[in-house]
Tab-separated table of C-alpha atoms in Angstrom:
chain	number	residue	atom	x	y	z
A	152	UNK	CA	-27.726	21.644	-89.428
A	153	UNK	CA	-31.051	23.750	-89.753
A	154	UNK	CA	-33.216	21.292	-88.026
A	155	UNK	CA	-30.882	20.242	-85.149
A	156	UNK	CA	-30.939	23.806	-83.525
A	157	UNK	CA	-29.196	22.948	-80.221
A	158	UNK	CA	-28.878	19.031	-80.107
A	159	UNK	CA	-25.620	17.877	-79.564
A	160	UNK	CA	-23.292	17.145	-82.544
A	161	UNK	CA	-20.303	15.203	-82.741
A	162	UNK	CA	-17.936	15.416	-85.427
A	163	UNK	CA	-15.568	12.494	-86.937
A	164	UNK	CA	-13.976	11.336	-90.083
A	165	UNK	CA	-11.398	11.603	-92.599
A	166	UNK	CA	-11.681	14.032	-95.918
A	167	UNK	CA	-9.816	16.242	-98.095
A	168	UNK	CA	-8.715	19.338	-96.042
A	169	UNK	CA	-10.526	21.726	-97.982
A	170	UNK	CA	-13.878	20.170	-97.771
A	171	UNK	CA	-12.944	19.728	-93.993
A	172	UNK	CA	-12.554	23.251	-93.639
A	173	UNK	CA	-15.847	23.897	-95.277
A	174	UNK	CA	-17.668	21.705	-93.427
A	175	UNK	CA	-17.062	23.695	-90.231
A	176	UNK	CA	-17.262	27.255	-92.116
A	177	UNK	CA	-20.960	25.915	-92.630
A	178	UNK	CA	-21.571	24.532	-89.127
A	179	UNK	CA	-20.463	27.511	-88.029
A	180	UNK	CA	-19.019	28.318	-84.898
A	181	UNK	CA	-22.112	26.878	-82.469
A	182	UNK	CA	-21.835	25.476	-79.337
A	183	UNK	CA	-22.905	22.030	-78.820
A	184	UNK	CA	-20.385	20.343	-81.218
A	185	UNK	CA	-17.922	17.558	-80.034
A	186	UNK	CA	-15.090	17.324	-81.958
A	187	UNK	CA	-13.200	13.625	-82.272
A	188	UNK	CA	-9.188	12.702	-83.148
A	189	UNK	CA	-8.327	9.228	-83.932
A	190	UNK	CA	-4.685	9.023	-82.399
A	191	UNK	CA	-2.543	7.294	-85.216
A	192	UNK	CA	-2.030	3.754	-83.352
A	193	UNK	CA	-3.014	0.714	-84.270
A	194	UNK	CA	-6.460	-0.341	-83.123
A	195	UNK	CA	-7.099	3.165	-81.733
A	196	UNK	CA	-10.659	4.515	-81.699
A	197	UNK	CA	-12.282	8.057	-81.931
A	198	UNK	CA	-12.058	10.110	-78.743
A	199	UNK	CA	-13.541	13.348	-78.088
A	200	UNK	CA	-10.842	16.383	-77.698
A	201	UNK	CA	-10.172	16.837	-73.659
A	202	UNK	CA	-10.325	19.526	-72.050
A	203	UNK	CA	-6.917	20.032	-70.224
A	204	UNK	CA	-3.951	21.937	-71.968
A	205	UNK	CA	-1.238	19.888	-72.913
A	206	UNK	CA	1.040	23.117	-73.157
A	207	UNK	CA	1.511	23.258	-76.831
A	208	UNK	CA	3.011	25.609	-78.807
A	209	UNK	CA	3.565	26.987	-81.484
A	210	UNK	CA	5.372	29.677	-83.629
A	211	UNK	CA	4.241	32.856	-86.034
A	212	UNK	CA	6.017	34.475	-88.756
A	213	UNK	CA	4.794	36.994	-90.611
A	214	UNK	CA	6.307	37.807	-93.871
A	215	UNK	CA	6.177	40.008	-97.135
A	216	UNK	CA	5.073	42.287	-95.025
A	217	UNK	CA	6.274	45.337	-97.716
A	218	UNK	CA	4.706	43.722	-100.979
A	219	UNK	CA	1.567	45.556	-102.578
A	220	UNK	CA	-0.798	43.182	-102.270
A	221	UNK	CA	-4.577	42.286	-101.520
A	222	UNK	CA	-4.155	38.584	-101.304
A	223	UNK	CA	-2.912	36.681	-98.054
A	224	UNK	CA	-1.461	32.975	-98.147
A	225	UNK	CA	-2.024	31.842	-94.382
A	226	UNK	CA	-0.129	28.592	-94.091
A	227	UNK	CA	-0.740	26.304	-90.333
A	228	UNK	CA	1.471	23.000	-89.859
A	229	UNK	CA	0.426	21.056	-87.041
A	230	UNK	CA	0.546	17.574	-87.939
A	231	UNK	CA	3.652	17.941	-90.616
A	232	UNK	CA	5.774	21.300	-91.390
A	233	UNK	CA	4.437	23.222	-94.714
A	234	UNK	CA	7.731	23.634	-96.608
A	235	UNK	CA	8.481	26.548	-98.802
A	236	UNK	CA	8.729	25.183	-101.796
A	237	UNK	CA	5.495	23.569	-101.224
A	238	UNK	CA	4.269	26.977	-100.766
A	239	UNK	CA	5.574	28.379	-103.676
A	240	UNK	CA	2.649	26.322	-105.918
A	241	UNK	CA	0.776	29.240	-104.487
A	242	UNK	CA	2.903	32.041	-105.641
A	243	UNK	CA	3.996	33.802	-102.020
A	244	UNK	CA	5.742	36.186	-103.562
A	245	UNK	CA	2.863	38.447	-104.767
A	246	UNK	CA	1.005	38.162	-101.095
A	247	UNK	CA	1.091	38.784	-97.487
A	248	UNK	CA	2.290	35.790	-95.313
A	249	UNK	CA	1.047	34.338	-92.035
A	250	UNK	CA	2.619	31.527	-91.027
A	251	UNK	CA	1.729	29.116	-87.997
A	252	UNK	CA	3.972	25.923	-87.039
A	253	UNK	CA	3.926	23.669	-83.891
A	254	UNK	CA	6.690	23.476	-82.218
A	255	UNK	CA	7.045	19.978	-82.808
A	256	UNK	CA	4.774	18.399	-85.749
A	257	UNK	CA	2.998	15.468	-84.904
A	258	UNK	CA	-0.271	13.956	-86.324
A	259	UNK	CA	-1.710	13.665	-82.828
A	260	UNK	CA	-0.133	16.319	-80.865
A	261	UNK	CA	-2.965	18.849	-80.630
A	262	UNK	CA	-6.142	16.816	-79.094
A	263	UNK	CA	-7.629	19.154	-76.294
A	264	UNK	CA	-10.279	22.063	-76.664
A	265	UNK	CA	-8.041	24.292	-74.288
A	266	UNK	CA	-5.136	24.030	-76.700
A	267	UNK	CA	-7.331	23.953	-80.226
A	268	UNK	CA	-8.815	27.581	-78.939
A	269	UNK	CA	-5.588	29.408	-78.193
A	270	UNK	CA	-4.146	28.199	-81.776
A	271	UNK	CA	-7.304	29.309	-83.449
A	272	UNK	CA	-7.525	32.562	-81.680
A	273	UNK	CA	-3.752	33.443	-82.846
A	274	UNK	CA	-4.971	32.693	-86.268
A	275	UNK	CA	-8.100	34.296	-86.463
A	276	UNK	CA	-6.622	37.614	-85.089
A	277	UNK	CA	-3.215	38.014	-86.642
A	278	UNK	CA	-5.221	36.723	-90.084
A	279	UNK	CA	-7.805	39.927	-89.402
A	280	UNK	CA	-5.575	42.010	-88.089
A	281	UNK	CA	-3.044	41.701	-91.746
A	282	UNK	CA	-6.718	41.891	-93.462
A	283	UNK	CA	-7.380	44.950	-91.822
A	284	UNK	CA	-3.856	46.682	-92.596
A	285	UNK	CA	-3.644	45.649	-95.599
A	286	UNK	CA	-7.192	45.895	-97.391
A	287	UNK	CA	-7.191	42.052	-98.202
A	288	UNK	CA	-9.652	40.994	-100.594
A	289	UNK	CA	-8.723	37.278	-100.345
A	290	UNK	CA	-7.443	34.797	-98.187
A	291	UNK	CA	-5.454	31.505	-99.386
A	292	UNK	CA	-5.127	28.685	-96.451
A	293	UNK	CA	-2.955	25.711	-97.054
A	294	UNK	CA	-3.392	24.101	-93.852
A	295	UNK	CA	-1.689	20.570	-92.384
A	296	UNK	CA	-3.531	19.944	-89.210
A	297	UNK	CA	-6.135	17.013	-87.707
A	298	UNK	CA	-9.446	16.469	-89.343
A	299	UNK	CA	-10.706	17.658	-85.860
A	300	UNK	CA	-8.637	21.050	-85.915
A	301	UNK	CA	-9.318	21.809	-89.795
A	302	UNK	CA	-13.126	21.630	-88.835
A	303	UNK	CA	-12.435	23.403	-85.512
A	304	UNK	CA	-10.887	26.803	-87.712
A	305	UNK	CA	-13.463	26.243	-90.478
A	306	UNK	CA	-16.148	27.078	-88.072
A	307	UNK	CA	-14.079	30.300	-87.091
A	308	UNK	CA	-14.260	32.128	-90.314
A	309	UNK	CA	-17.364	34.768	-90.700
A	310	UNK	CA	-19.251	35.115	-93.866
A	311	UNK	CA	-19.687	39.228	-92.498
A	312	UNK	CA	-16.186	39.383	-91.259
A	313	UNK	CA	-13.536	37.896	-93.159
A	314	UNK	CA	-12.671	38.574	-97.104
A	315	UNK	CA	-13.373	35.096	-99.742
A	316	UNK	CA	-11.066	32.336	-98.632
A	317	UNK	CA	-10.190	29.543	-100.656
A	318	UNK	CA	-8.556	26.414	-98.712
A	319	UNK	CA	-6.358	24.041	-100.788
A	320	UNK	CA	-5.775	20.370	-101.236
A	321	UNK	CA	-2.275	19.121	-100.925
A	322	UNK	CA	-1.001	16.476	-103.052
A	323	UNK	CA	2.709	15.320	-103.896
A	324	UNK	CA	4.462	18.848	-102.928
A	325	UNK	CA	1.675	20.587	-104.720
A	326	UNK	CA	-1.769	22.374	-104.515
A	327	UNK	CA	-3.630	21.748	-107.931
A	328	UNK	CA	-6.873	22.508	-106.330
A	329	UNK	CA	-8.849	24.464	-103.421
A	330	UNK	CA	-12.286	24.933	-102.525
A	331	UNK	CA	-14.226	28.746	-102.642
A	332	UNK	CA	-15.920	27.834	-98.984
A	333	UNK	CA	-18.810	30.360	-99.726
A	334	UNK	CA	-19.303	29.572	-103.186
A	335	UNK	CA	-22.551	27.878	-104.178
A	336	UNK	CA	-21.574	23.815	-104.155
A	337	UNK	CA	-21.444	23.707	-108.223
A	338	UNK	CA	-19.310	26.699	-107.976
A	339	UNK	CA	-16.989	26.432	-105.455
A	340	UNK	CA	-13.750	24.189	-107.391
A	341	UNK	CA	-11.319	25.889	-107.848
A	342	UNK	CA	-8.246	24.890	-109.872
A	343	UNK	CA	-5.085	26.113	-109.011
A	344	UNK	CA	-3.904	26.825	-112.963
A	345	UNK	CA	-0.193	28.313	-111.321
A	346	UNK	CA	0.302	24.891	-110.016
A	347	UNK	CA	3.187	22.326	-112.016
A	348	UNK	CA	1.108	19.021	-113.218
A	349	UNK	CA	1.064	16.623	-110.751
A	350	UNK	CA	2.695	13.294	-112.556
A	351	UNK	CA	0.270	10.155	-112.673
């Protein structure tokens, strides 16, 4: 990333969210970067996100608004809805909520720039706007999106900006484990020690 200054970079794969969203908190948000979706057909291939708005929408809720808290669980379900007793692994009740849903979940139904933006943009402001009221010290993300649009927000969130965020992994109707997307690499697990044990 240091030594490409302002080549082009395209962006593609498959990962754990949280490492996803990490990836583009340390690309930052640069121009220059192509972002790719791999529609879930058979025999599909990468494309690059368009350009033209395919209308989507979306919903936001706000909740807990009157607990004394420093903490904010920011939950966005794009490509499958983020249940509440999913959420409760990451014990809502002693945070601030912000909660973003697409109208209708699908793993391929956000795939333009146009769209990507105005979804980001709600979350980046409503998240520092409750940061701001509230005096948050720490943001939680549990986050079911595209590889493309996890990225996409990752490289939204400011190091001078925004409080320490830690994204989590989902796994089974549980979040055993996030990622401290500042924190030095050896540094940055984080175990969620709330969360039931997942059965193996």
């Amino acid at each position: 990333n240091k030594k490409r200054r302002n080549s082009e970079l395209g962006i593609y794969g498959i990962m754990h969210t949280p490492l996803l969203f990490r990836a583009g908190y340390l690309l930052g948000d640069q121009n220059n970067t192509d972002l790719y979706h791999k529609k879930r057909l058979n025999g599909s291939m990468f494309e690059e996100w368009g350009k033209e708005s395919d209308r989507f929408r979306f919903e936001k809720r706000e909740e807990n608004e009157d607990v004394d808290s420093q903490e904010l669980l920011v939950s966005v379900a794009i490509s499958l809805p983020i249940k509440d007793a999913e959420l409760a692994d990451l014990q809502p009740d002693n945070k601030h909520i912000l909660k973003f849903e697409a109208e209708s979940c699908d793993f391929d139904v956000l795939k333009n720039y146009t769209d990507a933006e105005n979804l980001r943009n709600s979350i980046m402001s409503n998240m520092r706007r409750v940061c701001k009221k509230y005096n948050i010290k720490r943001v939680h993300f549990a986050i079911a999106a595209s590889s493309a649009f996890t990225i996409f927000l990752g490289m939204a969130y400011s190091r001078q900006h925004d409080p320490d965020c830690i994204v989590y992994h989902y796994e089974k109707g549980l979040y055993p484990w996030g990622l401290d997307i500042d924190a030095p690499p050896k540094s940055c697990f984080i175990r969620n020690e709330t969360s039931r044990t997942i059965a193996t």
